[in-house]
XYZ file of C-alpha atoms in Angstrom:
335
model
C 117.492 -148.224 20.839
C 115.939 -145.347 20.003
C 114.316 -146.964 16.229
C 111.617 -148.602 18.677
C 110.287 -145.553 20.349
C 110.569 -143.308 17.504
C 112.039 -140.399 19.055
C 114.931 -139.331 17.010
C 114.338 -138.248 13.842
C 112.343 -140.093 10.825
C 110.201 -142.538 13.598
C 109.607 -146.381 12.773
C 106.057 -145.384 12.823
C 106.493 -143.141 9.749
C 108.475 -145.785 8.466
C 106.546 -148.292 8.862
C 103.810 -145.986 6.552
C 106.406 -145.553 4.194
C 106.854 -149.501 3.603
C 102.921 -150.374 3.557
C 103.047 -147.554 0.816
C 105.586 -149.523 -1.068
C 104.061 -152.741 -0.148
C 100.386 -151.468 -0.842
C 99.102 -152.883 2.111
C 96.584 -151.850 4.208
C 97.247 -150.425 7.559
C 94.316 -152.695 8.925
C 96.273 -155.360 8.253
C 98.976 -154.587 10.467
C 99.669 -157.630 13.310
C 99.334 -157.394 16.383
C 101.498 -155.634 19.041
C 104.327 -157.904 20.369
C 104.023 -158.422 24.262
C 106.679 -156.936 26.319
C 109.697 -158.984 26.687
C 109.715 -160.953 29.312
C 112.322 -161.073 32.573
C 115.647 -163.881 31.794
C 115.716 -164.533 35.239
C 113.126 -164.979 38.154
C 110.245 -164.488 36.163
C 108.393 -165.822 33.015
C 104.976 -164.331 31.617
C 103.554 -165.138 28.154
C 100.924 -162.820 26.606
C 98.776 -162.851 23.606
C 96.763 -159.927 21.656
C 93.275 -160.468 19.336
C 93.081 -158.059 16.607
C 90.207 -157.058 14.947
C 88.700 -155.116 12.430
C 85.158 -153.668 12.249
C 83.422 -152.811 8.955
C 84.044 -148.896 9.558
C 87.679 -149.846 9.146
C 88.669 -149.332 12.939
C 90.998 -151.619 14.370
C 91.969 -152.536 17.674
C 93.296 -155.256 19.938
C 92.521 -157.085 23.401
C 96.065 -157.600 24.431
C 95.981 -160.469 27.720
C 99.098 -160.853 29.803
C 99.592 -163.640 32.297
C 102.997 -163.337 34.542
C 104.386 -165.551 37.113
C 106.952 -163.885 39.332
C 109.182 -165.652 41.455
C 111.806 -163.038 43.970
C 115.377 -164.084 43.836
C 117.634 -162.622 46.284
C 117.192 -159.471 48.313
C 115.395 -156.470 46.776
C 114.640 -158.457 43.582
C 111.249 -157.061 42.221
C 108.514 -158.742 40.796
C 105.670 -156.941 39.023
C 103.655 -156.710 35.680
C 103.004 -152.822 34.288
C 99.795 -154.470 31.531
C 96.868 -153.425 33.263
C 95.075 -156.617 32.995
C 98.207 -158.946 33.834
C 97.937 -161.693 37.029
C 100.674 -162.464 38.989
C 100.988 -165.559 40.880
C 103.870 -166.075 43.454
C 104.476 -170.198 43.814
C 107.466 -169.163 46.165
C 110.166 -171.010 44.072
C 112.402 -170.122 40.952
C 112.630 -171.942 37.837
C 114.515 -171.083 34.521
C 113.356 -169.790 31.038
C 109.530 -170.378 30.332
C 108.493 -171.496 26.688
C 106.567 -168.919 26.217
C 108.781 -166.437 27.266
C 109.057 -164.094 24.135
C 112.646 -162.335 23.256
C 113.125 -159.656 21.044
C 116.788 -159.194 20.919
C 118.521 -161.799 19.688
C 118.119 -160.287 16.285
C 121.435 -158.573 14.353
C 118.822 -155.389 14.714
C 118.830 -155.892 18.694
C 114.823 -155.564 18.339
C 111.793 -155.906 16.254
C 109.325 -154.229 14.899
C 106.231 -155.629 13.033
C 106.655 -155.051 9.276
C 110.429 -154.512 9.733
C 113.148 -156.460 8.246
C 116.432 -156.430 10.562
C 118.376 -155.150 7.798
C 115.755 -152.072 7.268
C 115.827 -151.761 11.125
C 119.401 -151.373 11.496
C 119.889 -148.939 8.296
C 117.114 -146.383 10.117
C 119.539 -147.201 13.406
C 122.527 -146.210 11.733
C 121.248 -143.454 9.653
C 119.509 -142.057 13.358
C 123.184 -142.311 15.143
C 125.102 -140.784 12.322
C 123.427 -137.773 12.179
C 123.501 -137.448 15.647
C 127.414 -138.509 15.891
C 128.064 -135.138 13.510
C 126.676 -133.387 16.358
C 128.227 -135.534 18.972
C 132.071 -134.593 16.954
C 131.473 -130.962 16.474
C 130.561 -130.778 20.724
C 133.866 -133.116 21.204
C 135.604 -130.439 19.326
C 134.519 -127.562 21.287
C 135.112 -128.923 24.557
C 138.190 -129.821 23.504
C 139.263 -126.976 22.581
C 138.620 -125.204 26.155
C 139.962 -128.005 28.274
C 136.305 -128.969 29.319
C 135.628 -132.491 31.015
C 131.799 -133.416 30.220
C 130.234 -135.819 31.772
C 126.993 -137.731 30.751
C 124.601 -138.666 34.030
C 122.107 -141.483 33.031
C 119.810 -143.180 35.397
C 116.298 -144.063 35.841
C 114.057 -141.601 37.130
C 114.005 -141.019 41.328
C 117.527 -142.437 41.238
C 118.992 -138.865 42.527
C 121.636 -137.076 39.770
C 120.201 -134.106 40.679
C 120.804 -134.782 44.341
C 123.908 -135.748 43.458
C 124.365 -132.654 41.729
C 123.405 -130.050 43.766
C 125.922 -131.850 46.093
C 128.635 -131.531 44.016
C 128.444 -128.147 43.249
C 128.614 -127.448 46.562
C 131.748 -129.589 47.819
C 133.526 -128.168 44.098
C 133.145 -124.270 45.389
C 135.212 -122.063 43.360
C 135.574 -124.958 40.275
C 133.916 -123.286 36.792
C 130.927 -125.409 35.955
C 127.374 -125.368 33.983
C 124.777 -128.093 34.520
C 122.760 -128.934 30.901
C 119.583 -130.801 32.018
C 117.461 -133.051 30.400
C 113.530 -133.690 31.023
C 110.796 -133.856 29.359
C 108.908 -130.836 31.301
C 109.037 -128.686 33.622
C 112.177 -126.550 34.888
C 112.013 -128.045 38.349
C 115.619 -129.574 38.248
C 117.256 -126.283 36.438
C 115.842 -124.458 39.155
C 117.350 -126.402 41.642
C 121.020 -126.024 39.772
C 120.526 -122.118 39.300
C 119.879 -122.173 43.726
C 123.028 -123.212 44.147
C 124.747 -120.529 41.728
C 125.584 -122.344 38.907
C 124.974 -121.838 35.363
C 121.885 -124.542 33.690
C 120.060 -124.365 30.620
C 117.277 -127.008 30.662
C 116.419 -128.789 27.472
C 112.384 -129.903 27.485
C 112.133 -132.610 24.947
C 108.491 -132.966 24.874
C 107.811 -136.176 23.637
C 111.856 -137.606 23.228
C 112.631 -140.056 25.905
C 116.626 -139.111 25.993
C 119.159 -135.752 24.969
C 120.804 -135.668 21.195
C 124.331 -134.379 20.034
C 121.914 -131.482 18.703
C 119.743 -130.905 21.711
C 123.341 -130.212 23.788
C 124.841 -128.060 20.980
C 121.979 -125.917 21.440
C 122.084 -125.694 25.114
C 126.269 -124.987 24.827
C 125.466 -121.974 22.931
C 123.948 -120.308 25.611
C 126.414 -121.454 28.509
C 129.078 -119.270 30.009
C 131.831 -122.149 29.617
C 135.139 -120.681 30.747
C 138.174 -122.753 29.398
C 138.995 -125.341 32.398
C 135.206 -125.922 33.386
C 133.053 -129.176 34.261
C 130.201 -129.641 32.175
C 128.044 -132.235 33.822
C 124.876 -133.351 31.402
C 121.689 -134.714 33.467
C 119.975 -136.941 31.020
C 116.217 -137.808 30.574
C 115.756 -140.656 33.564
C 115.630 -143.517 30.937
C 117.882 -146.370 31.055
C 117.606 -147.544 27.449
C 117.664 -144.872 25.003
C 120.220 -142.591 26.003
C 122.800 -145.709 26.259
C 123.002 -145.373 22.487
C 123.596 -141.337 21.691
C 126.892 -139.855 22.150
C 126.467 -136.190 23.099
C 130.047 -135.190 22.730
C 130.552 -136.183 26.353
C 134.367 -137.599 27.808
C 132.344 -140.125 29.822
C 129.002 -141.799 30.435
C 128.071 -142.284 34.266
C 125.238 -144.664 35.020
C 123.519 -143.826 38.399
C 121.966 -146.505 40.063
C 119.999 -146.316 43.458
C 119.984 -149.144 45.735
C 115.628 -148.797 45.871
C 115.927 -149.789 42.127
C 116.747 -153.565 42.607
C 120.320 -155.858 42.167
C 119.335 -156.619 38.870
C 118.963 -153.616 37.137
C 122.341 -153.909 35.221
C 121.294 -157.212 34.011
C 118.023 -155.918 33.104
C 119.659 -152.819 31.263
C 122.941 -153.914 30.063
C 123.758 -151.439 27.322
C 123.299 -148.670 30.002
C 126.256 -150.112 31.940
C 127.962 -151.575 29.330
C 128.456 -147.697 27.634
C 128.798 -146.031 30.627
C 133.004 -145.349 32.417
C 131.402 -144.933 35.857
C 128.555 -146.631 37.824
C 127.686 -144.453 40.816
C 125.610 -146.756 43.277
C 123.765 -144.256 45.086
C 121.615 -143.596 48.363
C 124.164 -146.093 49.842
C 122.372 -144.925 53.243
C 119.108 -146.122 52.319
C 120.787 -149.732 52.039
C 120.129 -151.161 55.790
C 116.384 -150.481 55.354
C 116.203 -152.108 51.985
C 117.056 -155.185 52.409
C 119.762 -155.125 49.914
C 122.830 -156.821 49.304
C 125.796 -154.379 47.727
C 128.152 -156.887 46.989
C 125.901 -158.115 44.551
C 124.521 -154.513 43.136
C 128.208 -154.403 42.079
C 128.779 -157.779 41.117
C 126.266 -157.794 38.516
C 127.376 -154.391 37.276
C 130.908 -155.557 36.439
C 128.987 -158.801 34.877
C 127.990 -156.307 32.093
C 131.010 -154.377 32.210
C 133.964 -156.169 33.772
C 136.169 -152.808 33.051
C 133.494 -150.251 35.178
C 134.749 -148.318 38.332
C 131.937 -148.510 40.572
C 131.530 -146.052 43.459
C 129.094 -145.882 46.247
C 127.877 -142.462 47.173
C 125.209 -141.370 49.579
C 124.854 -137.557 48.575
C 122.492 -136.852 51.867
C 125.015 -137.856 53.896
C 128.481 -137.414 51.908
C 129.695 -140.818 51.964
C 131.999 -141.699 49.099
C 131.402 -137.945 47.696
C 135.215 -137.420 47.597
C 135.978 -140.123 45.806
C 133.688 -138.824 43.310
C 134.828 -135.551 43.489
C 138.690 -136.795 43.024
C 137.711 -138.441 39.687
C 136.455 -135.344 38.516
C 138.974 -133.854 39.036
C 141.613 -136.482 37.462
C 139.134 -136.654 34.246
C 139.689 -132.687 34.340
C 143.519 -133.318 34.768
C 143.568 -135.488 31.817
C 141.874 -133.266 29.379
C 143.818 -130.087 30.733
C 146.846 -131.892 28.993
């Protein structure tokens, strides 16, 4: 969650200043980076970093990265993102490598060098509080006006705001604002505001997802008539915003069929939070080589209890079923 990256609130970073402080230790002496963690299933890669420390009190590392990628099943993907990693395809599959290197199993869900998992998972708790006070007093208000909000979290490229504009148009007369999430620009608000419909875009610079703050901010300046959808378009990020409630009646995980069947096993606590998985660009799925069945499968691996709905916004398909459980999530809160 969101203690690795730092983004909400006091960072680990600043933490982790705070506890060499204590400790007296010199940042110099920190260890070396941990490599990414590696793939459960069809890959393995190992890595190893050498730190040093020049006399002017520098330090740096040489991080190396070796990965050996193996494809399993249709649109699996196999790549490295360390700039001087070497992938080697042997064209078969094997299991878990021993130097595969996992971070999670952990009561903290990660690590973080310096950091005990009972520190880790007080700055976690004391991070999601303060954003839950938020998250309530949002619940509250859109409560109060009958409002269903929805959550849309995806990866980037994977089309909410497609989806979106989309929606708008096949809802017509239905009261609605759009809150969107990026980290610049005002491209997708501008594409809401075409349509007609009220957006307020929230920038968050640096912060890889939306907070219960960030969408109390952006409610004060929305024309929300009692009755009204309130759809949220999150930072594309499939970790982070899993973990902050934003007030919303329901997470829904977009997923496009370019991103590859094993997404949801790659990013369970996406699916695993979200009410709805949207597989999307449904269209695109003859010239991808993909296999649906299983897209969905492993979804309701992670979440047996998921509805699951494939949509191609382009050209309509499965847009009324999405549109019908808006409007049943707007029944329900109308009561």
């Amino acid at each position: 969650m969101c203690t690795v990256c730092g983004c909400g609130g006091h960072s680990v970073e600043d933490q982790f200043k705070d506890h060499l402080k204590k400790t007296g230790k010199d940042a110099a002496h920190k260890p070396a980076p941990f490599a990414v963690l590696a793939e459960p299933q069809g890959s393995h890669s190992h890595s190893h970093s050498h730190w040093h420390t020049h006399a002017d009190g520098t330090s740096h590392s040489h991080p190396h990265a070796h990965s050996h990628s193996h494809a399993a099943g249709h649109g699996a993907e196999a790549d490295s993102d360390h700039p001087h990693a070497h992938g080697h395809d042997h064209g078969h599959s094997h299991g878990a490598c021993a130097h595969d290197i996992h971070l999670g199993h952990g009561p903290a869900g990660t690590e973080v060098p310096g950091m005990s998992q009972a520190r880790l998972i007080e700055i976690e708790t004391d991070i999601l509080s303060k954003n839950n006070q938020y998250a309530a007093r949002n619940r509250a208000a859109l409560a109060q006006k009958s409002i269903f909000a929805t959550n849309l979290v995806s990866s980037p490229g994977s089309g909410k705001t497609t989806l979106l504009v989309k929606t708008i148009e096949m809802l017509g007369a239905q009261p609605l604002a759009v809150i969107e999430g990026d980290q610049q620009t005002t491209n997708d608000a501008d594409r809401i505001r075409a349509t007609g419909a009220a957006a307020i875009q929230v920038n968050t610079g640096k912060g890889c997802h939306l907070d219960g703050a960030m969408v109390e901010q952006a409610l004060a300046h929305l024309p929300l008539p009692e009755g009204a959808l309130l759809f949220i378009e999150n930072v594309g990020n499939l970790v982070c915003p899993a973990a902050f409630d934003l007030g919303e009646d329901a997470k829904v995980a977009i997923l496009s069929v370019t991103e590859g069947e094993d997404k949801p096993l790659k990013y369970p606590d996406m699916f695993a939070a979200a009410g709805l998985a949207i597989l999307n660009k449904v269209d695109l799925a003859p010239y991808c080589d993909v296999d649906l069945d299983l897209y969905e499968a492993n979804i309701r691996r992670v979440n047996p209890k998921i509805e699951v709905l494939r949509v191609s916004a382009r050209t309509g398909e499965g847009m009324a079923a999405w549109i019908d459980w808006l409007g049943a999530g707007l029944a329900r809160k109308a009561r």
